[in-house]
Tab-separated table of N, CA and C in Angstrom:
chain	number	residue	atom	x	y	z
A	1	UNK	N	92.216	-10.058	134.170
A	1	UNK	CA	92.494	-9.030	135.148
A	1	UNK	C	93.869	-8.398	134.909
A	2	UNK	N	94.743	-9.007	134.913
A	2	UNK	CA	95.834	-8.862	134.451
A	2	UNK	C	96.600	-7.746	133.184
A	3	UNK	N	95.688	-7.752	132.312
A	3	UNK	CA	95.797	-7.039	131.035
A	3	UNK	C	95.205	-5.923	131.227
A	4	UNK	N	94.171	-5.940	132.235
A	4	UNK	CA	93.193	-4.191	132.493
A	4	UNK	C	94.326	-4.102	133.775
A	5	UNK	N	95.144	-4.615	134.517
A	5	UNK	CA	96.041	-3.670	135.407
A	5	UNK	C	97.408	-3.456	134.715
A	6	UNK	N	97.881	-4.145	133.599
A	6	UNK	CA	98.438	-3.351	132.456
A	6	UNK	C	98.250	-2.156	131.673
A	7	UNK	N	97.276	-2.247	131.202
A	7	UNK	CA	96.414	-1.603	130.706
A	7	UNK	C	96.498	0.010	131.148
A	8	UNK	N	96.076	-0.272	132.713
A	8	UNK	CA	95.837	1.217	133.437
A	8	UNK	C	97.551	1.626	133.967
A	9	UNK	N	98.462	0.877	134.146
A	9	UNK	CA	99.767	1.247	134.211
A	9	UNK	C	99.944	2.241	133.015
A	10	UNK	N	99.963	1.341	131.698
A	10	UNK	CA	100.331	1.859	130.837
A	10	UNK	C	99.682	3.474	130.240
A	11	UNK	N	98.454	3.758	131.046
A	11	UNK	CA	97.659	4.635	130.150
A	11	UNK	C	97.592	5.809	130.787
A	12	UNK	N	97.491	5.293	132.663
A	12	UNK	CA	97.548	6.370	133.832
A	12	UNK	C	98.721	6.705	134.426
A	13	UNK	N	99.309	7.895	134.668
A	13	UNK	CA	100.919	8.044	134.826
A	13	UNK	C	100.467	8.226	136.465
A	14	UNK	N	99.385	8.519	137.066
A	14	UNK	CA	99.590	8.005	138.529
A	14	UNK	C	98.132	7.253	138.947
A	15	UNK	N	97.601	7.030	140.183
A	15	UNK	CA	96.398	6.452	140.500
A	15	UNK	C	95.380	7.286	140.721
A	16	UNK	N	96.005	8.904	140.985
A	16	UNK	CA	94.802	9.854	140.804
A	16	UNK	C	94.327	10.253	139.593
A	17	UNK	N	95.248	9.742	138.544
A	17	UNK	CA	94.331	10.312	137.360
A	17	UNK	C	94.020	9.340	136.366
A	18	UNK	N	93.406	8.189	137.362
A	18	UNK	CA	92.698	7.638	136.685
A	18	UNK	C	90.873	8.024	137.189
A	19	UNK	N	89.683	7.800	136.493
A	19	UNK	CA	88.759	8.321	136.915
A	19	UNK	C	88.055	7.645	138.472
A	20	UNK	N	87.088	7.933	138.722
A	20	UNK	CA	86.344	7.115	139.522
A	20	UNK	C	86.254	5.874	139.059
A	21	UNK	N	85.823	4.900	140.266
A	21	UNK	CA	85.918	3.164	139.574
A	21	UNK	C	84.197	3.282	138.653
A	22	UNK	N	83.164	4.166	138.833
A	22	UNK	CA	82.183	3.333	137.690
A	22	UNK	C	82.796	4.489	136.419
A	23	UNK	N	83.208	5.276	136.207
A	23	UNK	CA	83.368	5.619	134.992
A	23	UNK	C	84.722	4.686	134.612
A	24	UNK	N	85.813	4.764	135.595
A	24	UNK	CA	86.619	3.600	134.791
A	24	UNK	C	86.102	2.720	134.223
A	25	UNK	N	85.450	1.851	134.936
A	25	UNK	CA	84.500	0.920	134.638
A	25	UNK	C	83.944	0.673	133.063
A	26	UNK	N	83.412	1.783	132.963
A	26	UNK	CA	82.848	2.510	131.787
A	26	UNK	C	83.990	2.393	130.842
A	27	UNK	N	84.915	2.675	130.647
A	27	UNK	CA	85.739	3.070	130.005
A	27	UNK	C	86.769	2.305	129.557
A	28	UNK	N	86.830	1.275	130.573
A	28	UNK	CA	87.153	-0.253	130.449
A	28	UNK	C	86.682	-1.413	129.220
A	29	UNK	N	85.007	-1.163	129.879
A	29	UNK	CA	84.848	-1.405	128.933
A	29	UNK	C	84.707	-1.149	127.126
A	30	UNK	N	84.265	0.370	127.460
A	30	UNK	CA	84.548	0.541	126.369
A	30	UNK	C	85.716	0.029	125.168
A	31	UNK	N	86.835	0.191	126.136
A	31	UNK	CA	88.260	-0.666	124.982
A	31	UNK	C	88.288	-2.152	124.768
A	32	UNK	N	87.254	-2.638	125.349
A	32	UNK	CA	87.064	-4.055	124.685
A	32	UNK	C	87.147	-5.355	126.318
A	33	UNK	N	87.426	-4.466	127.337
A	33	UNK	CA	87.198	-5.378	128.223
A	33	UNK	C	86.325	-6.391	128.667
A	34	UNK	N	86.589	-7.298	129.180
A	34	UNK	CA	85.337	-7.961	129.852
A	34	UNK	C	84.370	-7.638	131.490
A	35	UNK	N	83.543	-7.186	131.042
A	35	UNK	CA	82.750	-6.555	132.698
A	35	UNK	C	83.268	-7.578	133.870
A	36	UNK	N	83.336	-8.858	133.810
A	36	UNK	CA	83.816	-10.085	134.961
A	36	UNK	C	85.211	-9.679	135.202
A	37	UNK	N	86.091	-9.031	133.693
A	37	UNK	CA	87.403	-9.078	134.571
A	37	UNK	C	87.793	-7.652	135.328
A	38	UNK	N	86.678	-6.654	134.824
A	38	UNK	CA	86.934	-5.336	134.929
A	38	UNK	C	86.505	-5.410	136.170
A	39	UNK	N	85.162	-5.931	136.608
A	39	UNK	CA	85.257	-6.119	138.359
A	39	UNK	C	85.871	-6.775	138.779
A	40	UNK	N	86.636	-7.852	138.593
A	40	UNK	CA	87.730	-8.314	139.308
A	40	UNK	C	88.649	-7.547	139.537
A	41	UNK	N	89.652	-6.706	138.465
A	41	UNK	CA	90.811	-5.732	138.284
A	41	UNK	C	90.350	-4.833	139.678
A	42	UNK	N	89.013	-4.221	139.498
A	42	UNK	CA	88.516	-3.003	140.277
A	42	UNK	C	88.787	-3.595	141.772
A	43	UNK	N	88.164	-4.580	142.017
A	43	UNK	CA	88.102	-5.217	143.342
A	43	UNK	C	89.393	-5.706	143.737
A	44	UNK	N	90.487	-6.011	142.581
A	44	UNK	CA	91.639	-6.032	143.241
A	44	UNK	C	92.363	-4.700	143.531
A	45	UNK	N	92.125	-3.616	142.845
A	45	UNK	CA	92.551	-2.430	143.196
A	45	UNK	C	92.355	-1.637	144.046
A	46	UNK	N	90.944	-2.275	144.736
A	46	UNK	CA	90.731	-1.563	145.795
A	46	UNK	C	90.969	-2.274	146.794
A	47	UNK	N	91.466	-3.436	146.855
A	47	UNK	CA	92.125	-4.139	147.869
A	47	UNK	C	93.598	-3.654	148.197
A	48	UNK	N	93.814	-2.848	146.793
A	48	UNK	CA	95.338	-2.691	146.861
A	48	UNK	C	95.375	-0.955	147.739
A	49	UNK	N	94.288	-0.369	147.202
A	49	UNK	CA	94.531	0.970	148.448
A	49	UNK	C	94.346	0.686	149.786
A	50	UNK	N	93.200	-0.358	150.147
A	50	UNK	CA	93.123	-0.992	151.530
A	50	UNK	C	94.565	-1.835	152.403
A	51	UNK	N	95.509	-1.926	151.481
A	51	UNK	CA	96.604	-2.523	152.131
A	51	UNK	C	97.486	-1.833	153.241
A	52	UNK	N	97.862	-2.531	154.106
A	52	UNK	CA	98.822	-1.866	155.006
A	52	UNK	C	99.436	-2.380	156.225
A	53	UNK	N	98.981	-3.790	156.091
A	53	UNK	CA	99.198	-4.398	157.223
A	53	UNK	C	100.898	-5.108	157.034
A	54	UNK	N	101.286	-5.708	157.844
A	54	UNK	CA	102.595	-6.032	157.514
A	54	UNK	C	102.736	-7.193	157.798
A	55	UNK	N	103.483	-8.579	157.385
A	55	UNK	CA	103.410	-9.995	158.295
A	55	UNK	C	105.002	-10.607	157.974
A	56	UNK	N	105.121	-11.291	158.250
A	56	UNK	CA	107.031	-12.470	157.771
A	56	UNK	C	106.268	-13.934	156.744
A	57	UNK	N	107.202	-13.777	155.898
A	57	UNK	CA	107.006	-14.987	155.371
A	57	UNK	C	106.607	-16.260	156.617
A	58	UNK	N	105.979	-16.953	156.036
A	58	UNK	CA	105.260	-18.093	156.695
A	58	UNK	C	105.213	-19.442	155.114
A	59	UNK	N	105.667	-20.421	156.407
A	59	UNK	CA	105.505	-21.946	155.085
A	59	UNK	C	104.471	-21.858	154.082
A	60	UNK	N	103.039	-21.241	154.559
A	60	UNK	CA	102.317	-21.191	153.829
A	60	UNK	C	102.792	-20.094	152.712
A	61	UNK	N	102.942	-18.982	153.102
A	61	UNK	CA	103.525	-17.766	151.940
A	61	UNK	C	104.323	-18.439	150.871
A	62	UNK	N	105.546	-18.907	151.740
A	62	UNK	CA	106.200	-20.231	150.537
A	62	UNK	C	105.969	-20.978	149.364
A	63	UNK	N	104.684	-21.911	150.044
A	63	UNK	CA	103.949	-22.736	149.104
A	63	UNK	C	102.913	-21.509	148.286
A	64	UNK	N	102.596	-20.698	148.759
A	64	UNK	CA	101.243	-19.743	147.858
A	64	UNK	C	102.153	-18.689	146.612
A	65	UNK	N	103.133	-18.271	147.144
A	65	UNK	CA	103.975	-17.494	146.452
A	65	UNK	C	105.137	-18.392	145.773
A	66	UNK	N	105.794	-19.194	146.103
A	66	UNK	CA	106.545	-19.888	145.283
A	66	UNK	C	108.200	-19.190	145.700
A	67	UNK	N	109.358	-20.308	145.143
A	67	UNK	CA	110.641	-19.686	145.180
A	67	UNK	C	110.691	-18.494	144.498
A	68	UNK	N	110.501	-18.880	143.569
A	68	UNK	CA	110.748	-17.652	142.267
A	68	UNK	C	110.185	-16.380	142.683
A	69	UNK	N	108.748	-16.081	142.851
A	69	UNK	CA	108.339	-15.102	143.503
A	69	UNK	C	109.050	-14.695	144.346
A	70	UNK	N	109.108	-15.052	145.464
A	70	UNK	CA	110.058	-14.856	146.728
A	70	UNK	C	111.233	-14.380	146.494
A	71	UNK	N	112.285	-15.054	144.990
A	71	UNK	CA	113.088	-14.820	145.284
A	71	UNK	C	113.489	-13.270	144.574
A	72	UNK	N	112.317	-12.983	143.606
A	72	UNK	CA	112.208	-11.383	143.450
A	72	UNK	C	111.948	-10.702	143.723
A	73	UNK	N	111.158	-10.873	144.789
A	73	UNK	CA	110.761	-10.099	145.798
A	73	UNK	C	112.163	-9.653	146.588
A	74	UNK	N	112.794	-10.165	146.981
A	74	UNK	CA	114.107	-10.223	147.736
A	74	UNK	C	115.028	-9.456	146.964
A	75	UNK	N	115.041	-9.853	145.835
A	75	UNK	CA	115.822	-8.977	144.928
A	75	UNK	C	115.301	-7.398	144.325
A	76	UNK	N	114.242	-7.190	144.265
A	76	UNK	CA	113.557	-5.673	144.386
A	76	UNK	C	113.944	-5.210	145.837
A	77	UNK	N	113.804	-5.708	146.857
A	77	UNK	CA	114.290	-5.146	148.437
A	77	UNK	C	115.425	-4.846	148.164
A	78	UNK	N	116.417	-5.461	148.222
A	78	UNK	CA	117.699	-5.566	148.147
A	78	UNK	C	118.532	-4.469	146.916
A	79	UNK	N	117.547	-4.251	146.048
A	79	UNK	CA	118.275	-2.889	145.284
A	79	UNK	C	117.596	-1.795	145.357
A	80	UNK	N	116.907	-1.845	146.450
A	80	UNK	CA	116.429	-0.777	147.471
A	80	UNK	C	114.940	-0.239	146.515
A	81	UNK	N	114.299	-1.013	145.690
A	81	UNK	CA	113.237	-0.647	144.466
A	81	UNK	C	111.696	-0.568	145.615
A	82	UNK	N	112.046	-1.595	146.570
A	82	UNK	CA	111.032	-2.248	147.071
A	82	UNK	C	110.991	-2.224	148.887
A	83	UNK	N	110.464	-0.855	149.110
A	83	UNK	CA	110.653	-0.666	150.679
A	83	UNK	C	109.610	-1.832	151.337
A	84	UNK	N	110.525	-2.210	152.798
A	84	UNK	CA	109.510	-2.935	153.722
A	84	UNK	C	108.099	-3.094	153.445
A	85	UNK	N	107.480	-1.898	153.657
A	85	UNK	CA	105.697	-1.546	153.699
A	85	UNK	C	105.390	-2.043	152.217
A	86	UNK	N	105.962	-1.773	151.204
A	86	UNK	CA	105.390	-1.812	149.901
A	86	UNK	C	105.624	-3.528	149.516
A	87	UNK	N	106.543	-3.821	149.998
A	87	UNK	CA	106.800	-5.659	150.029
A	87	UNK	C	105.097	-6.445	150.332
A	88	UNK	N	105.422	-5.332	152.047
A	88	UNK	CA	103.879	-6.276	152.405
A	88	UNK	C	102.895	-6.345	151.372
A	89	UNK	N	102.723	-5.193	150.592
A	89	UNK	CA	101.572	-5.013	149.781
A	89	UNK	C	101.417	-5.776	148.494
A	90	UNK	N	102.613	-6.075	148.638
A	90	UNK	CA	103.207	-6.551	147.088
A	90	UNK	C	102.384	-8.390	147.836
A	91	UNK	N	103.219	-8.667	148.648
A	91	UNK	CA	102.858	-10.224	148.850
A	91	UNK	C	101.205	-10.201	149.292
A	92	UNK	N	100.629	-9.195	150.029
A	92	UNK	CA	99.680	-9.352	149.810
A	92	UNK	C	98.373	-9.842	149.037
A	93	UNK	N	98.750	-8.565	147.758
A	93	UNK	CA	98.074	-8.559	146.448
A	93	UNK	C	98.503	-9.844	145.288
A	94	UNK	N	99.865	-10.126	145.556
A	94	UNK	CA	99.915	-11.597	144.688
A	94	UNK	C	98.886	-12.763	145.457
A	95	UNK	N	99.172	-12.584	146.618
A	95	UNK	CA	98.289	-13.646	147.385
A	95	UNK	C	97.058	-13.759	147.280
A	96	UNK	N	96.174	-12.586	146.880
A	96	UNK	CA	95.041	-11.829	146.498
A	96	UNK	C	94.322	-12.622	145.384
A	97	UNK	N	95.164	-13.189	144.223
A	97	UNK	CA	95.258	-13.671	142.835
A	97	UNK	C	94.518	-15.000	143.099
A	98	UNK	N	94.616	-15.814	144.090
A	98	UNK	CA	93.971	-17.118	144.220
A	98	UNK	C	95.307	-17.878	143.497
A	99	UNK	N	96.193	-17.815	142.799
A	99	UNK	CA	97.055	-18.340	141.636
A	99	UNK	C	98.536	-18.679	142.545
A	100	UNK	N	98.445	-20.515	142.890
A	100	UNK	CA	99.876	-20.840	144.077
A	100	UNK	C	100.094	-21.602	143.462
A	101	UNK	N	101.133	-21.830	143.165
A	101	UNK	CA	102.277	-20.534	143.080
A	101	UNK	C	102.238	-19.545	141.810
A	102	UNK	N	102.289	-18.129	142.177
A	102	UNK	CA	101.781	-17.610	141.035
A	102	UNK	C	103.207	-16.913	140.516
A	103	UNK	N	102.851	-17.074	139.380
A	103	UNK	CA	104.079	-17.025	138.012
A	103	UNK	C	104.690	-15.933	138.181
A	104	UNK	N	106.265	-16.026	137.970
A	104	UNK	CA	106.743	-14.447	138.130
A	104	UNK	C	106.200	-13.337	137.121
A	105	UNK	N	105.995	-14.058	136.020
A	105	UNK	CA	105.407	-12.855	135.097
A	105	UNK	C	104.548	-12.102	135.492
A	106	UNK	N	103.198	-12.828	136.484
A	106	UNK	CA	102.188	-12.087	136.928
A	106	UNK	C	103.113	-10.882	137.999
A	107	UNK	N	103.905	-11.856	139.036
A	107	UNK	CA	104.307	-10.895	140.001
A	107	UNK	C	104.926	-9.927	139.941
A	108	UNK	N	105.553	-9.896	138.577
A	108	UNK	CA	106.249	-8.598	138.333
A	108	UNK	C	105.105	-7.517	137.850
A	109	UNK	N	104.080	-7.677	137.003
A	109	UNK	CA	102.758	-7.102	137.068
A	109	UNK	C	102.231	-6.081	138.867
A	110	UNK	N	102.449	-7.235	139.109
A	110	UNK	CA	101.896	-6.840	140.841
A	110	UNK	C	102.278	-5.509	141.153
A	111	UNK	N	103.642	-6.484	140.990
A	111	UNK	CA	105.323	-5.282	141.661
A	111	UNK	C	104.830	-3.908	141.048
A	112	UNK	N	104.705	-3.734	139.447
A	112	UNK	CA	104.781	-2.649	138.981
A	112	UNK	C	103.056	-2.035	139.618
A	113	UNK	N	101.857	-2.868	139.569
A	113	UNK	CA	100.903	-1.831	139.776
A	113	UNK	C	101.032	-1.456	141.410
A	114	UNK	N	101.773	-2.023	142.698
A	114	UNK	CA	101.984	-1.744	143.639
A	114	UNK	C	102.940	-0.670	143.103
A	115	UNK	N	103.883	-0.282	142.910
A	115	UNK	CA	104.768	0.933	142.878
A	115	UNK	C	104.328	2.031	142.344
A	116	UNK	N	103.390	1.734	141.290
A	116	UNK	CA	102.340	2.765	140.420
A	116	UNK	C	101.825	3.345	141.440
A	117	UNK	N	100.701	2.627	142.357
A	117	UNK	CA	99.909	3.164	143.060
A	117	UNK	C	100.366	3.933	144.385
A	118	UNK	N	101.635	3.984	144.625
A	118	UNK	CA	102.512	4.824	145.376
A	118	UNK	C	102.866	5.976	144.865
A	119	UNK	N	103.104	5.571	143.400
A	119	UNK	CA	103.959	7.056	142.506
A	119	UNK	C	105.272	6.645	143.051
A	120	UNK	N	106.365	5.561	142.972
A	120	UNK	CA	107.335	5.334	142.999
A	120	UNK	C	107.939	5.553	141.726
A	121	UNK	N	109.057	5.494	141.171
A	121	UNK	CA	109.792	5.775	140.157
A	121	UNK	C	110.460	4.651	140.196
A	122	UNK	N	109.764	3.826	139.198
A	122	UNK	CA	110.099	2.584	138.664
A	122	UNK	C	111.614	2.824	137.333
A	123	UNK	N	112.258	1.685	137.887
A	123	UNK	CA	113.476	1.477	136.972
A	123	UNK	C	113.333	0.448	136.428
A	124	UNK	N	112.792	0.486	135.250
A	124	UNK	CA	111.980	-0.967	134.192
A	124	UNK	C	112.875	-1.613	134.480
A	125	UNK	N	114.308	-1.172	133.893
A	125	UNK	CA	115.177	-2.744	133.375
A	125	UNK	C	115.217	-3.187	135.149
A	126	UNK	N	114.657	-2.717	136.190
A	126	UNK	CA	115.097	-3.590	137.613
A	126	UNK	C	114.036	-4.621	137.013
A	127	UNK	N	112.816	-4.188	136.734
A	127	UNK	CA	111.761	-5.349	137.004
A	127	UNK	C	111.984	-6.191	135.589
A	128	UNK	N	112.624	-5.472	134.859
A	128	UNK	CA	112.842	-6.936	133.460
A	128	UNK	C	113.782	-7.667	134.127
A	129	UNK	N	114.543	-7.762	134.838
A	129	UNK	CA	115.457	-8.460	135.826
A	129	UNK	C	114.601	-9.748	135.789
């Protein structure tokens, strides 16, 4: 999943111009994807336009997200990369992953396809941080 939401970072410069999800789909596969992960990617992406709710860390968030996560998360807020609303979405969609505690490598993934799908203006070297 991971590599097809790379993938579409790298290829789509916003979320409208990527196609509909069955021709993406299509097209996914075509570059060599796997159909299991391409509906997974899809189904997480459309979890990710469905987002919007807002909550506070909780013990459980802790244990599911991990220090490390957390503590970049905090650090994207804090150099102002990562507004309130888009946090939620962010912890959301890592939480989304099934993967506790899930690896910062993935979460910086997250980070970037959450800011993508805003059309934020990402400052790489924040997220190589």
């Amino acid at each position: 999943m991971f590599d097809i939401l790379v993938y579409l970072f790298e290829n789509y410069y916003t979320p409208e111009a990527c196609p509909e999800a069955d021709v993406l789909a299509h097209k996914l596969a075509a570059v060599g994807f796997e159909h299991e992960d391409i509906d997974e990617a899809l189904g997480w992406l459309y979890g990710l336009a469905q987002s919007d709710r807002l909550r506070v860390f909780t013990e459980l968030e802790y244990q599911a997200l991990g220090t490390q996560a957390i503590g970049f998360i905090t650090f994207l807020e804090n150099s102002g990369v990562l507004p309130p609303a888009l946090r939620e979405i962010l912890i959301e969609r890592a939480e989304a992953t099934a993967e506790a505690p899930i690896p910062l490598e993935k979460l910086k993934i997250i980070a970037l396809m959450v800011l993508w799908s805003q059309e934020v203006e990402v400052d790489h070297l924040v997220l190589e941080e």
